[in-house]
mmCIF file of C-alpha atoms in Angstrom:
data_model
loop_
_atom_site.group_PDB
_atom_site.id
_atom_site.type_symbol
_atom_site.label_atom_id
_atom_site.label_comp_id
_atom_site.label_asym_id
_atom_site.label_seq_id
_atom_site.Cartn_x
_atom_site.Cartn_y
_atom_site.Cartn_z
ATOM 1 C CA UNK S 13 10.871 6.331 7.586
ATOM 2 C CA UNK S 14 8.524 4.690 5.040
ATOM 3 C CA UNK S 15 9.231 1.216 3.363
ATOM 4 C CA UNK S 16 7.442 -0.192 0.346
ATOM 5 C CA UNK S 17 7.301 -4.052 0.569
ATOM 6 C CA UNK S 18 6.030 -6.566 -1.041
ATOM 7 C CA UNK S 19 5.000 -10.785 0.030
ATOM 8 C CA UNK S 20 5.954 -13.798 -1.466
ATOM 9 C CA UNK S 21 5.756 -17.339 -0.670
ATOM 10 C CA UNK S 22 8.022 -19.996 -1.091
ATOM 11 C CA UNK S 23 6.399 -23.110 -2.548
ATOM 12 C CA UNK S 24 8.886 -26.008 -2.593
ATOM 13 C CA UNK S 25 10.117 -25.380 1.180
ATOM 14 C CA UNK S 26 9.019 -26.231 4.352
ATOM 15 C CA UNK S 27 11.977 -25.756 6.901
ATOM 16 C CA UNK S 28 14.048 -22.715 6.931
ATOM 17 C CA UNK S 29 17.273 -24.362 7.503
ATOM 18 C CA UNK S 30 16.884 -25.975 4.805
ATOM 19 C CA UNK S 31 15.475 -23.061 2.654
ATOM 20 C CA UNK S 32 18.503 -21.253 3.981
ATOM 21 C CA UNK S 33 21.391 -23.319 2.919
ATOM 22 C CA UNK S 34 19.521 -23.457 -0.530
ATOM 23 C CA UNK S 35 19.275 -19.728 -0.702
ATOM 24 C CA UNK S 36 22.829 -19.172 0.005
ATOM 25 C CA UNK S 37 24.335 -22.034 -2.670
ATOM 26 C CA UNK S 38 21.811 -20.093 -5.570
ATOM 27 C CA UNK S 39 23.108 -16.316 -4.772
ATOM 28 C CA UNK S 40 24.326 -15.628 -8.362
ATOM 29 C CA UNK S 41 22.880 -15.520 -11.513
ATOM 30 C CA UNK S 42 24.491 -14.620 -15.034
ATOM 31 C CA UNK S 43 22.891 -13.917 -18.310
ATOM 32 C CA UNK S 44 25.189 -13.549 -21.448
ATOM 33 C CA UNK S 45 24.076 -11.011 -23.912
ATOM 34 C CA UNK S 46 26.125 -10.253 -27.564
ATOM 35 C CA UNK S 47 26.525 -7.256 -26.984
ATOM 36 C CA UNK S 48 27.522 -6.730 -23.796
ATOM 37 C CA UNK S 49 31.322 -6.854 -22.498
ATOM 38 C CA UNK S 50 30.365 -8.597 -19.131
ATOM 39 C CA UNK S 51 26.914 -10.685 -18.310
ATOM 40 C CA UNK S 52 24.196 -9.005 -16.691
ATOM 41 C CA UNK S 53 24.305 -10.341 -13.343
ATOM 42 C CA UNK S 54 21.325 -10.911 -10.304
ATOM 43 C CA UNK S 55 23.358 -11.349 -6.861
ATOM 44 C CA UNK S 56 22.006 -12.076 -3.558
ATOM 45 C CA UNK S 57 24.654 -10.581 -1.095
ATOM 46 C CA UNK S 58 25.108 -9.622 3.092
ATOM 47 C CA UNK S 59 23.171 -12.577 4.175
ATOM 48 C CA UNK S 60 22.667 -12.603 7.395
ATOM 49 C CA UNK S 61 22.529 -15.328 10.187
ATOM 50 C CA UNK S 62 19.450 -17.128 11.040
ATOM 51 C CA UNK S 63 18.135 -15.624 14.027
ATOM 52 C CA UNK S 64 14.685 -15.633 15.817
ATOM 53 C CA UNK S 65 12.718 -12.858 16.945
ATOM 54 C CA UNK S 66 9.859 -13.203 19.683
ATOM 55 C CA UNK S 67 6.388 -11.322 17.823
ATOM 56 C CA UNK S 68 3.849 -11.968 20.602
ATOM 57 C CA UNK S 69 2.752 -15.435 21.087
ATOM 58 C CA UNK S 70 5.320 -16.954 18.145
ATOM 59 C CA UNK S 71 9.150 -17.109 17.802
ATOM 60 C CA UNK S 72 9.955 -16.432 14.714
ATOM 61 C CA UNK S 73 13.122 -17.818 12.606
ATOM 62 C CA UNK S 74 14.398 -15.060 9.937
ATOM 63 C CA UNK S 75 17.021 -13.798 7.912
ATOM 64 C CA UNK S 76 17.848 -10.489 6.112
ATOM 65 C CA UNK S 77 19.734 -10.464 2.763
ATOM 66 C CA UNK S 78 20.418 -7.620 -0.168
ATOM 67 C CA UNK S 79 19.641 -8.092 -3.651
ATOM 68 C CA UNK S 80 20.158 -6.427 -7.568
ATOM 69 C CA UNK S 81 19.705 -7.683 -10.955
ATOM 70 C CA UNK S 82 20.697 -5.999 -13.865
ATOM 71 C CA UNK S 83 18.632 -5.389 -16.724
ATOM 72 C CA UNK S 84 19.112 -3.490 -20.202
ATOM 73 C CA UNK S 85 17.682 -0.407 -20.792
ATOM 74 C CA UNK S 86 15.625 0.203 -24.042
ATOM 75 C CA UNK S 87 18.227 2.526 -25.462
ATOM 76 C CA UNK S 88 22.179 1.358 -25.212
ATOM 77 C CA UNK S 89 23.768 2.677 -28.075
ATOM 78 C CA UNK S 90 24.075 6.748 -29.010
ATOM 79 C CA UNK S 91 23.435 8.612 -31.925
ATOM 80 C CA UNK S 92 26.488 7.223 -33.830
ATOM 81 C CA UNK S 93 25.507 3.737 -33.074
ATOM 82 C CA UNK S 94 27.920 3.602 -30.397
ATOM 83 C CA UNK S 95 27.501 1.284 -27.576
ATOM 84 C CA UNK S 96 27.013 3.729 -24.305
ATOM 85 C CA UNK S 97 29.522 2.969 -21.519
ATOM 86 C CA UNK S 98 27.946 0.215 -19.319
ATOM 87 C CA UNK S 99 26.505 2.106 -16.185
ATOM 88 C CA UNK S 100 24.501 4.407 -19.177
ATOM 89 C CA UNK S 101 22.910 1.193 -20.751
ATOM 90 C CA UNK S 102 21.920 -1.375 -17.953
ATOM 91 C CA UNK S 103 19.713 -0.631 -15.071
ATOM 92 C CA UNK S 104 20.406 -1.836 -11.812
ATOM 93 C CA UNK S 105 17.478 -2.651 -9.851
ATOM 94 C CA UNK S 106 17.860 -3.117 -5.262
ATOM 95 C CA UNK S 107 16.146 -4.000 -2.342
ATOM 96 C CA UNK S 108 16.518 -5.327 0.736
ATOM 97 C CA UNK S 109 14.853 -8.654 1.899
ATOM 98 C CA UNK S 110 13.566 -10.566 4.972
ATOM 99 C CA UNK S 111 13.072 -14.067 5.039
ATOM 100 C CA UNK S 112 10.871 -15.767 7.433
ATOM 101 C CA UNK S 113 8.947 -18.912 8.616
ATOM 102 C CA UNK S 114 5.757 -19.089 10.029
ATOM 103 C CA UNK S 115 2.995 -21.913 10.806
ATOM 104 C CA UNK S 116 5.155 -24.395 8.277
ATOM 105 C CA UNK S 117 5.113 -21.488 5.619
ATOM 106 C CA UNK S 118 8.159 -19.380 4.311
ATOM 107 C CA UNK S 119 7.553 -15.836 3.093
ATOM 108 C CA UNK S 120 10.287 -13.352 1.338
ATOM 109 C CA UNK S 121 9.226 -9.955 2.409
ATOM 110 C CA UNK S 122 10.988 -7.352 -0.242
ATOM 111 C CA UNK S 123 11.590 -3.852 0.404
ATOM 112 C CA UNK S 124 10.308 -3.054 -3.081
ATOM 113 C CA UNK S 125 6.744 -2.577 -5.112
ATOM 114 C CA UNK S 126 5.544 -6.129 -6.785
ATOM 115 C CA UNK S 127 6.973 -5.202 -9.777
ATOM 116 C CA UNK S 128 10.840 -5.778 -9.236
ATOM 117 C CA UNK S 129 9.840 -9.066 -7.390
ATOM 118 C CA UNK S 130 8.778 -10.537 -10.522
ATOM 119 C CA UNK S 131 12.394 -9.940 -11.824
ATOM 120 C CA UNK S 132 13.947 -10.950 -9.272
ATOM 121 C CA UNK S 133 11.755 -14.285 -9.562
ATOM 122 C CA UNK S 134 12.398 -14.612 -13.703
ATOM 123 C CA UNK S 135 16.461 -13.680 -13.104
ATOM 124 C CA UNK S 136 17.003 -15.851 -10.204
ATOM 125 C CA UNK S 137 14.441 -17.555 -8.111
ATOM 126 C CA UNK S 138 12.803 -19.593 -10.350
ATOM 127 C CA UNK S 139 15.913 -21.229 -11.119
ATOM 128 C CA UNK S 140 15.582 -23.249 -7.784
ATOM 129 C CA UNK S 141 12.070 -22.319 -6.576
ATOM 130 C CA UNK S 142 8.651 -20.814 -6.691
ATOM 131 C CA UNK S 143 7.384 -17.654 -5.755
ATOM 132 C CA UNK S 144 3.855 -16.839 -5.268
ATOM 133 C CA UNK S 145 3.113 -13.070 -4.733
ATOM 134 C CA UNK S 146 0.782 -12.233 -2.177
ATOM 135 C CA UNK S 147 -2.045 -9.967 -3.128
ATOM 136 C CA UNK S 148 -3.911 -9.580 0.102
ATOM 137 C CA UNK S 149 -6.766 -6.804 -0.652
ATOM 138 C CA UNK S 150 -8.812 -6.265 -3.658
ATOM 139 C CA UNK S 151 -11.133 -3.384 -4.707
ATOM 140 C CA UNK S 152 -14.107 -4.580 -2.380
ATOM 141 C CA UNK S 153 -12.492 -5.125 0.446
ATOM 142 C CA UNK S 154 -10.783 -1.721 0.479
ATOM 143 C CA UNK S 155 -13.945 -0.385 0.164
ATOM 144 C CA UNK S 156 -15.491 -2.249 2.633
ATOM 145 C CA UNK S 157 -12.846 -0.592 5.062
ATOM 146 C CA UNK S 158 -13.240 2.932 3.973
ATOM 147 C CA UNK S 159 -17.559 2.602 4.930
ATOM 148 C CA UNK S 160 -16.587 0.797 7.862
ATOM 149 C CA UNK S 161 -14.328 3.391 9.107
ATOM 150 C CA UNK S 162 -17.191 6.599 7.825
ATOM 151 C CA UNK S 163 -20.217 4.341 9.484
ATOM 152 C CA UNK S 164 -18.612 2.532 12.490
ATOM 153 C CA UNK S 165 -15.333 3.914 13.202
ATOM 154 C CA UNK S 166 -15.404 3.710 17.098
ATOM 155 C CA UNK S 167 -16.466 -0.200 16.623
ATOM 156 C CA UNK S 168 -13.746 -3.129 15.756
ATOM 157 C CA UNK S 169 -13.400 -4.293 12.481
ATOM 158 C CA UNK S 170 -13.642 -7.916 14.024
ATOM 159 C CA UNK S 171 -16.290 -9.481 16.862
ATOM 160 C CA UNK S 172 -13.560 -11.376 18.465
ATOM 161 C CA UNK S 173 -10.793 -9.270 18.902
ATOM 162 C CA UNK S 174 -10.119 -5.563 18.689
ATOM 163 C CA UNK S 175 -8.984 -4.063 15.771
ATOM 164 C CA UNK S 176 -9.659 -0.366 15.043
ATOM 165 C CA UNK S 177 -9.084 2.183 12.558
ATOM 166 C CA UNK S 178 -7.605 5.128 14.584
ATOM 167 C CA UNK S 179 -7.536 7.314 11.241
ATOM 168 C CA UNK S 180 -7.715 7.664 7.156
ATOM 169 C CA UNK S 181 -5.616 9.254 6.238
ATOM 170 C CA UNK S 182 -5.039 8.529 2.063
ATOM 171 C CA UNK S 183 -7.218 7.170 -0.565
ATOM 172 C CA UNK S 184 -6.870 6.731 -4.178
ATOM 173 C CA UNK S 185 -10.070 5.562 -6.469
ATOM 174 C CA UNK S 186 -10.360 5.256 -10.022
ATOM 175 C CA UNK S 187 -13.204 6.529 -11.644
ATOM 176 C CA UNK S 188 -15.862 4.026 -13.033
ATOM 177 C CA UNK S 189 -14.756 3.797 -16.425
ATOM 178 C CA UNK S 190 -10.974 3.394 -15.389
ATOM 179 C CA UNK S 191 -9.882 6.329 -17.276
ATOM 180 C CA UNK S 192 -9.218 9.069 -13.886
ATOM 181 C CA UNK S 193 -7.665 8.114 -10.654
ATOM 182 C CA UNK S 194 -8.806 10.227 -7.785
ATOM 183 C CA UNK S 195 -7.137 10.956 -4.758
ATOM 184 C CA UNK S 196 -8.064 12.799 -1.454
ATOM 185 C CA UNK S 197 -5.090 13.234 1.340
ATOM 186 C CA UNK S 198 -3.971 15.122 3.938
ATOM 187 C CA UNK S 199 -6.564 17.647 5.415
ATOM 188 C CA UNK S 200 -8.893 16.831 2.316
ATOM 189 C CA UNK S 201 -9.357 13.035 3.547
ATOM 190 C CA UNK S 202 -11.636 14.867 6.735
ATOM 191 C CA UNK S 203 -13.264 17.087 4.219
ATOM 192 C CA UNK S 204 -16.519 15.596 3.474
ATOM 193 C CA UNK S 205 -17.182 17.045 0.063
ATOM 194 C CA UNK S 206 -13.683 16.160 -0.903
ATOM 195 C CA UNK S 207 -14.035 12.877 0.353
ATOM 196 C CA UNK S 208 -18.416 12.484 -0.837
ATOM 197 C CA UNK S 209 -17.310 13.898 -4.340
ATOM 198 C CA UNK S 210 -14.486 11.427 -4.725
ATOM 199 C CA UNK S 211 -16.241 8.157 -3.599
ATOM 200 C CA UNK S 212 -19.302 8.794 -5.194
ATOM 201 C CA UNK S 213 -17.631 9.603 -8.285
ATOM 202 C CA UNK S 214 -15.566 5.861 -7.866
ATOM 203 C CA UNK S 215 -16.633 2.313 -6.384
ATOM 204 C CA UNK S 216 -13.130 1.090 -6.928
ATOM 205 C CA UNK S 217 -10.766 1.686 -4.457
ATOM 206 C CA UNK S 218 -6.419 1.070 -4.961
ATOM 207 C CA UNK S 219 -5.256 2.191 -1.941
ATOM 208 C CA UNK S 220 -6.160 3.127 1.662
ATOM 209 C CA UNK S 221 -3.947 4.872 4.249
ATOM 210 C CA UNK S 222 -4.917 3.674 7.721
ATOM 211 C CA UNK S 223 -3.484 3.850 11.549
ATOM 212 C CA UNK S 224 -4.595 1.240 12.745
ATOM 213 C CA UNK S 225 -4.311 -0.334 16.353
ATOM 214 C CA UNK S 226 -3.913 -4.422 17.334
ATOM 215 C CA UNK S 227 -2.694 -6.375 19.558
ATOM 216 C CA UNK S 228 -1.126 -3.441 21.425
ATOM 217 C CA UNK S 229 0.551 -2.162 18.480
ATOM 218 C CA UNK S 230 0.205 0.867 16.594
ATOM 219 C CA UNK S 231 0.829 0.979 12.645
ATOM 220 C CA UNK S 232 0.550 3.630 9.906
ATOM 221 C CA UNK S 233 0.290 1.203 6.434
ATOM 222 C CA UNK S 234 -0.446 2.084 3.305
ATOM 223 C CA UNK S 235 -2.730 -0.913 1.554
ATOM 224 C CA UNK S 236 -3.137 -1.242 -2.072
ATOM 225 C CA UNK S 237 -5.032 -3.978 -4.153
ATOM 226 C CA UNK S 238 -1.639 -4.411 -5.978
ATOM 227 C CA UNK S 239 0.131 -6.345 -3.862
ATOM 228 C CA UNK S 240 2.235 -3.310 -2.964
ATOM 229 C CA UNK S 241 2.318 -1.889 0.063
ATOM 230 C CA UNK S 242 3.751 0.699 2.504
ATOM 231 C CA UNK S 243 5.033 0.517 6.068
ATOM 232 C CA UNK S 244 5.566 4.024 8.352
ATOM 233 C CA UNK S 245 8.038 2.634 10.308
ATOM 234 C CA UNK S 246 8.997 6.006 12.145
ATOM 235 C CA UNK S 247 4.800 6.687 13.335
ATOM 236 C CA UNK S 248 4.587 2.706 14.479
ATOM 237 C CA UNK S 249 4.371 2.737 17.990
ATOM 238 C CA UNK S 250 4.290 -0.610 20.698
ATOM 239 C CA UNK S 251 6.192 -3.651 21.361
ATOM 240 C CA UNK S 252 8.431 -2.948 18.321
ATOM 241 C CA UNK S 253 10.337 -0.133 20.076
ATOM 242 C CA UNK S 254 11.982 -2.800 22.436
ATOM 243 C CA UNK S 255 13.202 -4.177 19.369
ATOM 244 C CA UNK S 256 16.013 -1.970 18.132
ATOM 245 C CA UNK S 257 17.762 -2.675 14.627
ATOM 246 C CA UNK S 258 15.364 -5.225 13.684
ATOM 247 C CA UNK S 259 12.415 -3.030 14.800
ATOM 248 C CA UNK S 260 11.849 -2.381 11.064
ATOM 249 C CA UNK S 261 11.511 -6.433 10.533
ATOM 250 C CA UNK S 262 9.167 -6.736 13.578
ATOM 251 C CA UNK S 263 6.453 -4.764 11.975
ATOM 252 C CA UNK S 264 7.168 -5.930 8.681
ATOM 253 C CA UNK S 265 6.521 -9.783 9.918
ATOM 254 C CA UNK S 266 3.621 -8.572 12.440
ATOM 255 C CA UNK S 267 1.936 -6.764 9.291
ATOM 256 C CA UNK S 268 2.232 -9.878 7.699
ATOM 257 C CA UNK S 269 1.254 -12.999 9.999
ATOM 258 C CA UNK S 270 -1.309 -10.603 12.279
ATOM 259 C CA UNK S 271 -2.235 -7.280 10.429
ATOM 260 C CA UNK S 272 -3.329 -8.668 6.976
ATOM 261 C CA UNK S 273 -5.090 -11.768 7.629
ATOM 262 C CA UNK S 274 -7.112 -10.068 10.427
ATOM 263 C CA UNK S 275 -8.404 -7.578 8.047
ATOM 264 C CA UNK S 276 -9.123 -10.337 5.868
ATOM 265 C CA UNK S 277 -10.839 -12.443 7.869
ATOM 266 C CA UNK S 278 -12.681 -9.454 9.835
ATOM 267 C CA UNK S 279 -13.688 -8.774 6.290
ATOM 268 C CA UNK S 280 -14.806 -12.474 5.110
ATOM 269 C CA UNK S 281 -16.848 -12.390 8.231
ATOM 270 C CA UNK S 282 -18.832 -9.289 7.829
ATOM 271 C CA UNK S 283 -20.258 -11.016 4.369
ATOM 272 C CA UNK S 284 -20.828 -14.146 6.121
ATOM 273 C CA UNK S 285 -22.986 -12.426 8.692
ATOM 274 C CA UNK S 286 -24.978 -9.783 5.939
ATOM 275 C CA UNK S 287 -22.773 -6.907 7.740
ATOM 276 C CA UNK S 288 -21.227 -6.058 3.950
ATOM 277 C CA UNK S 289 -22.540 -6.627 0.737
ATOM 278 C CA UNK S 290 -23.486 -5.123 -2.862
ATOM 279 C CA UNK S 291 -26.739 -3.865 -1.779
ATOM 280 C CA UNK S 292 -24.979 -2.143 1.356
ATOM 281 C CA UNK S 293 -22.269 -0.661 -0.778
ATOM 282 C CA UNK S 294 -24.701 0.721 -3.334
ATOM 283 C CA UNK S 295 -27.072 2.289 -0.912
ATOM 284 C CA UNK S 296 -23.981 3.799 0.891
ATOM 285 C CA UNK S 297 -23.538 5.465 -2.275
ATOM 286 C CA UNK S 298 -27.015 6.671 -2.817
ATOM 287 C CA UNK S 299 -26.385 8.298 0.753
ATOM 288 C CA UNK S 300 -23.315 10.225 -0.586
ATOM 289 C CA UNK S 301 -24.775 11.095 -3.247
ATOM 290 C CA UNK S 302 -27.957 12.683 -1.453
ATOM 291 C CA UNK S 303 -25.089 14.185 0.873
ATOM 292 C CA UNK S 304 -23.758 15.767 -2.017
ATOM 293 C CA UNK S 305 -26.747 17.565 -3.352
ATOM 294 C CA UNK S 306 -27.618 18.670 -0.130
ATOM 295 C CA UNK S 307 -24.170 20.107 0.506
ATOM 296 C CA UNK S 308 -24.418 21.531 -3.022
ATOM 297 C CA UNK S 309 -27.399 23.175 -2.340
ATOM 298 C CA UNK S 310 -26.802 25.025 0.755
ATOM 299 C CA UNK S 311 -23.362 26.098 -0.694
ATOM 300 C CA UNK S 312 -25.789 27.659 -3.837
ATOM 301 C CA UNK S 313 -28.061 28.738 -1.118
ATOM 302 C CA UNK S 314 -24.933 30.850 0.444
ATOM 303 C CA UNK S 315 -23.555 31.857 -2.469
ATOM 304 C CA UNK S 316 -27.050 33.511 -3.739
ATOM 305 C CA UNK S 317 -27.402 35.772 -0.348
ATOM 306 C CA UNK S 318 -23.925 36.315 -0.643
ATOM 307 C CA UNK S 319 -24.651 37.754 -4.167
ATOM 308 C CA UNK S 320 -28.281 39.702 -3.661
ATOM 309 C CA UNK S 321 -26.170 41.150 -0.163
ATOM 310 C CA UNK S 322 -23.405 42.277 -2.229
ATOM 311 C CA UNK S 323 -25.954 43.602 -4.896
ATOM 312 C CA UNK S 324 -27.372 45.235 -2.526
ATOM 313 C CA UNK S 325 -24.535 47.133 -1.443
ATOM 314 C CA UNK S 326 -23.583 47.798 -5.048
ATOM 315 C CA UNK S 327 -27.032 49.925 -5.657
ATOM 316 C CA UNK S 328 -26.743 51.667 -2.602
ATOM 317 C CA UNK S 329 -22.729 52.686 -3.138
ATOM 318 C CA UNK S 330 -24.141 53.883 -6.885
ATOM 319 C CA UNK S 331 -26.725 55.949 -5.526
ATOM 320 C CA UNK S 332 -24.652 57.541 -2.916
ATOM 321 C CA UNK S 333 -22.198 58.226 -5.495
ATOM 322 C CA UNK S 334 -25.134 60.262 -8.105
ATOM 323 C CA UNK S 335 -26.254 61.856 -4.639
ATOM 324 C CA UNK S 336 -22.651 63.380 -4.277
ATOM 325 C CA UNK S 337 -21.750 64.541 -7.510
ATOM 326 C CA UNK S 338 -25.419 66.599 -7.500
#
């Protein structure tokens, strides 16, 4: 099972109890509209209990909720100027949620892209609180982990604790002028022309599929410099399985509080100490791009026996052929 989720902070609240009692008094939302029959409603429902969960060395305070919010689609009325019946003219948008408190900060981890977060934030949220997104990764940094992995993938990604790439297996560029996305997957992500052709051809990485192993957990996620993200919950593998039905919150709050700002910080690190920087990055290029005419070449090279063998044979089935009919 794979989850996209998304991170954002709560601003104005300290102390989950109180967060919690908040949340639950500012579950509904209406918006009146002229043309509707009924409002377009946002509804925060099947809150759960506050509970605590043990993720290594914290205890963790949490809570799971469900939300939708209605919106209007951009065409409501038919051909006649009819309104549509409701269901055909207002969208309603779902997720899931987690709420959780860590190191005096609370985090709402939805099981949605960014996007719908920000609606849920204009139709509800911000009528009580703020909600800052959580963009962890940007283009350099994603790039950063693709050479590390290519260069140094039996070494950690940090000095003082070990955190290793186990395998790539996703990428998605976009080419230099921002016109052409590129994407390698599957078997192509260990083919190195695929994978030379595609880097070479773009500096600016969106997203990176890694397994990645920490803290005695393994993790499939899929990182984007969007702020969107994507958990394999099904390929995850460690103390999570002793932690049935909330196994899926487990790894969603160990991505979060361990995962992330390890990579980060692994990251910060390697500029601090001249490991990673432009000059790196651009002679890594120049290397893939040598790569690439030397792969190009021998593949001519091949291709232009291949052809004077097959010429060859050609002539000599011709002849043959004159010899017989004599």
């Amino acid at each position: 099972m794979k989850n996209y989720f998304s991170i954002a902070e709560v601003k104005d609240y300290t102390d989950i109890l109180t967060f919690y009692n908040k949340f639950k008094e500012n579950n509904k939302s209406e918006k009146e509209v002229e043309w509707e029959d009924s409002p377009l409603e946002t509804l925060v429902y099947d809150i759960s209990t506050l509970k605590n969960i043990a993720i290594k060395n914290k205890n963790i305070s949490f809570f799971k909720f469900k939300i939708f919010t209605e919106r209007k689609k951009s065409i409501i009325k038919d051909n006649k100027g009819n309104l549509l019946p409701r269901d055909e003219r207002i969208n309603k948008i779902e997720s899931q949620g987690l709420v959780f408190h860590d190191s005096g900060k609370i985090k709402i981890v939805f099981l949605c892209g960014i996007e719908n977060i920000s609606k849920f934030k204009k139709d509800l949220f911000n009528k009580y609180t703020k909600l800052d997104s959580e963009i962890y990764f940007d283009e350099d940094i994603l790039f950063w982990l693709f050479w590390h992995h290519e260069q140094n993938g039996d070494k950690s990604l940090s000095d003082d604790e070990d955190i290793f790439i186990n395998d790539l297996r996703t990428y998605t560029g976009v080419s230099q002028d921002n016109k052409n996305e590129i994407k390698v997957d599957g078997d192509k992500a260990s083919t190195l022309l695929a994978t030379l052709g595609s880097i070479f051809s773009s500096k600016k990485f969106k997203l990176l599929n890694l397994e990645l192993d920490y803290l005695d957990e393994n993790i499939t996620v899929e990182i984007r410099n969007s702020g969107t993200y994507k958990l394999d919950i099904g390929s995850s593998k460690g103390d999570c399985d002793r932690h049935g039905v909330d196994r899926t919150f487990f790894l969603l709050i160990f991505v979060d509080i361990y995962v992330f700002p390890k990579i980060k910080n692994s990251y910060k690190k390697a500029i601090e100490n001249n490991v990673w920087n432009e000059l790196i990055q651009l002679s890594y290029t120049k290397q893939l791009g040598v790569k690439i005419i030397n792969l190009v070449n021998e593949g001519l090279a091949l291709v232009e026996r291949e052809l004077k063998d097959k010429s060859k044979e050609n002539s000599q089935r011709l002849f043959h052929e004159k010899i017989v009919k004599k």
